[in-house]
Amino acid sequence: QVQPVESGGDSVQAGGSLRLSCSVSGYSNYDRCVAWFRQAPGKEREGVAAIRSDGTTTYADSVKGRFTISKDNAKNTLYLQMNSLKPEDTAMYYCAADIYCSTVHLRRSGYNYWGQGTQVTVSS
């Protein structure tokens, strides 16, 4: 059973930085993608960044140049480095896994395994 577990959410001032972590257990050797999504109150859950097992990445336009996704295969851990944070980045951030991933993507429907989320709050 694939089980993502997020950590690292916090409250920060605008312009600050945070690093989120996601420990993903239960992986096997599939071509897989892991991704970060976020959901603000009253809004749809949206994709933020994803990385495939071959290292290819994709980002939402709203975070390009500010956020960086990475992974440590030895630790089965996914990271999201978030810099130059803005109040509009405030949301619950979720880690998700797609274990049958031919191409890196941010299609919510393609991700089958989800964590419980970690809250990020950015104040102005």
mmCIF file of C-alpha atoms in Angstrom:
data_model
loop_
_atom_site.group_PDB
_atom_site.id
_atom_site.type_symbol
_atom_site.label_atom_id
_atom_site.label_comp_id
_atom_site.label_asym_id
_atom_site.label_seq_id
_atom_site.Cartn_x
_atom_site.Cartn_y
_atom_site.Cartn_z
ATOM 1 C CA GLN A 1 0.000 0.000 0.000
ATOM 2 C CA VAL A 2 1.447 3.359 -1.087
ATOM 3 C CA GLN A 3 1.068 5.877 1.732
ATOM 4 C CA PRO A 4 2.295 9.472 1.400
ATOM 5 C CA VAL A 5 2.849 11.427 4.626
ATOM 6 C CA GLU A 6 3.497 15.181 4.414
ATOM 7 C CA SER A 7 5.303 17.464 6.854
ATOM 8 C CA GLY A 8 6.846 20.922 6.982
ATOM 9 C CA GLY A 9 3.841 23.200 6.728
ATOM 10 C CA ASP A 10 3.995 26.397 8.753
ATOM 11 C CA SER A 11 3.017 30.062 8.922
ATOM 12 C CA VAL A 12 5.448 32.490 7.282
ATOM 13 C CA GLN A 13 5.628 36.094 6.134
ATOM 14 C CA ALA A 14 5.350 36.982 2.475
ATOM 15 C CA GLY A 15 8.721 36.693 0.785
ATOM 16 C CA GLY A 16 9.795 33.870 3.072
ATOM 17 C CA SER A 17 10.646 30.252 2.337
ATOM 18 C CA LEU A 18 9.487 26.822 3.417
ATOM 19 C CA ARG A 19 10.439 23.269 2.521
ATOM 20 C CA LEU A 20 7.762 20.608 2.521
ATOM 21 C CA SER A 21 8.616 16.923 2.787
ATOM 22 C CA CYS A 22 6.647 13.845 1.845
ATOM 23 C CA SER A 23 7.627 10.353 2.884
ATOM 24 C CA VAL A 24 6.179 7.801 0.477
ATOM 25 C CA SER A 25 6.199 4.180 1.568
ATOM 26 C CA GLY A 26 5.095 1.094 -0.302
ATOM 27 C CA TYR A 27 6.640 1.859 -3.653
ATOM 28 C CA SER A 28 7.599 -0.752 -6.163
ATOM 29 C CA ASN A 29 9.649 -0.348 -9.327
ATOM 30 C CA TYR A 30 6.987 1.185 -11.509
ATOM 31 C CA ASP A 31 7.396 4.229 -13.694
ATOM 32 C CA ARG A 32 5.837 6.556 -11.174
ATOM 33 C CA CYS A 33 5.124 10.173 -10.570
ATOM 34 C CA VAL A 34 4.865 11.981 -7.283
ATOM 35 C CA ALA A 35 3.405 15.434 -7.033
ATOM 36 C CA TRP A 36 2.337 18.304 -4.836
ATOM 37 C CA PHE A 37 -1.179 19.671 -5.033
ATOM 38 C CA ARG A 38 -2.764 22.428 -3.000
ATOM 39 C CA GLN A 39 -6.237 23.498 -2.056
ATOM 40 C CA ALA A 40 -7.240 26.860 -0.685
ATOM 41 C CA PRO A 41 -10.580 27.362 1.102
ATOM 42 C CA GLY A 42 -13.410 27.515 -1.415
ATOM 43 C CA LYS A 43 -11.187 26.580 -4.347
ATOM 44 C CA GLU A 44 -10.496 23.471 -6.387
ATOM 45 C CA ARG A 45 -7.457 21.368 -5.632
ATOM 46 C CA GLU A 46 -4.738 22.328 -8.109
ATOM 47 C CA GLY A 47 -1.478 20.798 -9.179
ATOM 48 C CA VAL A 48 1.686 22.588 -8.089
ATOM 49 C CA ALA A 49 4.622 20.442 -9.197
ATOM 50 C CA ALA A 50 5.348 16.848 -10.163
ATOM 51 C CA ILE A 51 8.398 14.682 -10.717
ATOM 52 C CA ARG A 52 8.666 11.344 -12.479
ATOM 53 C CA SER A 53 10.991 8.459 -11.632
ATOM 54 C CA ASP A 54 13.269 9.488 -14.538
ATOM 55 C CA GLY A 55 13.689 12.949 -13.008
ATOM 56 C CA THR A 56 11.514 14.930 -15.404
ATOM 57 C CA THR A 57 9.484 17.676 -13.759
ATOM 58 C CA THR A 58 6.572 19.960 -14.439
ATOM 59 C CA TYR A 59 5.272 23.022 -12.605
ATOM 60 C CA ALA A 60 2.157 25.127 -12.496
ATOM 61 C CA ASP A 61 2.751 28.516 -14.111
ATOM 62 C CA SER A 62 1.944 30.259 -10.837
ATOM 63 C CA VAL A 63 4.952 28.725 -9.069
ATOM 64 C CA LYS A 64 7.567 28.523 -11.825
ATOM 65 C CA GLY A 65 10.799 30.134 -10.758
ATOM 66 C CA ARG A 66 9.785 30.127 -7.083
ATOM 67 C CA PHE A 67 9.173 26.467 -6.202
ATOM 68 C CA THR A 68 11.448 23.482 -6.784
ATOM 69 C CA ILE A 69 10.429 19.834 -6.547
ATOM 70 C CA SER A 70 13.020 17.182 -5.801
ATOM 71 C CA LYS A 71 13.277 13.656 -4.440
ATOM 72 C CA ASP A 72 15.661 11.519 -2.474
ATOM 73 C CA ASN A 73 15.218 7.969 -3.719
ATOM 74 C CA ALA A 74 17.290 6.439 -0.921
ATOM 75 C CA LYS A 75 14.956 7.981 1.647
ATOM 76 C CA ASN A 76 11.738 7.577 -0.386
ATOM 77 C CA THR A 77 11.139 11.263 0.261
ATOM 78 C CA LEU A 78 9.759 14.021 -1.923
ATOM 79 C CA TYR A 79 10.485 17.700 -1.272
ATOM 80 C CA LEU A 80 9.003 21.018 -2.296
ATOM 81 C CA GLN A 81 11.245 24.023 -1.766
ATOM 82 C CA MET A 82 9.082 27.132 -1.776
ATOM 83 C CA ASN A 83 10.753 30.540 -2.053
ATOM 84 C CA SER A 84 9.379 34.062 -2.426
ATOM 85 C CA LEU A 85 6.110 32.943 -0.900
ATOM 86 C CA LYS A 86 3.008 35.018 -1.518
ATOM 87 C CA PRO A 87 -0.283 35.231 0.401
ATOM 88 C CA GLU A 88 -1.968 33.478 -2.527
ATOM 89 C CA ASP A 89 0.203 30.418 -1.835
ATOM 90 C CA THR A 90 -1.780 29.885 1.361
ATOM 91 C CA ALA A 91 -3.392 26.454 1.135
ATOM 92 C CA MET A 92 -3.393 22.895 2.365
ATOM 93 C CA TYR A 93 -0.619 21.129 0.467
ATOM 94 C CA TYR A 94 -1.028 17.471 -0.457
ATOM 95 C CA CYS A 95 1.449 14.894 -1.666
ATOM 96 C CA ALA A 96 0.169 12.378 -4.195
ATOM 97 C CA ALA A 97 1.508 9.377 -6.097
ATOM 98 C CA ASP A 98 0.704 7.887 -9.506
ATOM 99 C CA ILE A 99 2.391 4.491 -9.803
ATOM 100 C CA TYR A 100 1.610 4.052 -13.519
ATOM 101 C CA CYS A 101 2.989 7.250 -14.969
ATOM 102 C CA SER A 102 4.270 7.268 -18.552
ATOM 103 C CA THR A 103 4.799 11.036 -18.673
ATOM 104 C CA VAL A 104 5.118 13.555 -15.844
ATOM 105 C CA HIS A 105 1.797 15.346 -15.320
ATOM 106 C CA LEU A 106 -0.408 17.323 -12.941
ATOM 107 C CA ARG A 107 -3.763 15.709 -13.758
ATOM 108 C CA ARG A 108 -5.478 15.252 -10.430
ATOM 109 C CA SER A 109 -7.452 12.252 -11.685
ATOM 110 C CA GLY A 110 -4.249 10.377 -12.451
ATOM 111 C CA TYR A 111 -3.042 10.327 -8.858
ATOM 112 C CA ASN A 112 -4.342 7.403 -6.856
ATOM 113 C CA TYR A 113 -2.634 7.811 -3.503
ATOM 114 C CA TRP A 114 -2.933 10.912 -1.349
ATOM 115 C CA GLY A 115 -1.557 12.137 1.929
ATOM 116 C CA GLN A 116 -3.540 13.967 4.607
ATOM 117 C CA GLY A 117 -2.039 17.358 3.834
ATOM 118 C CA THR A 118 0.070 19.980 5.567
ATOM 119 C CA GLN A 119 -1.032 23.608 6.014
ATOM 120 C CA VAL A 120 0.938 26.512 4.590
ATOM 121 C CA THR A 121 -0.122 30.017 5.590
ATOM 122 C CA VAL A 122 1.553 33.098 4.140
ATOM 123 C CA SER A 123 0.754 36.439 5.695
ATOM 124 C CA SER A 124 1.313 39.829 4.107
#
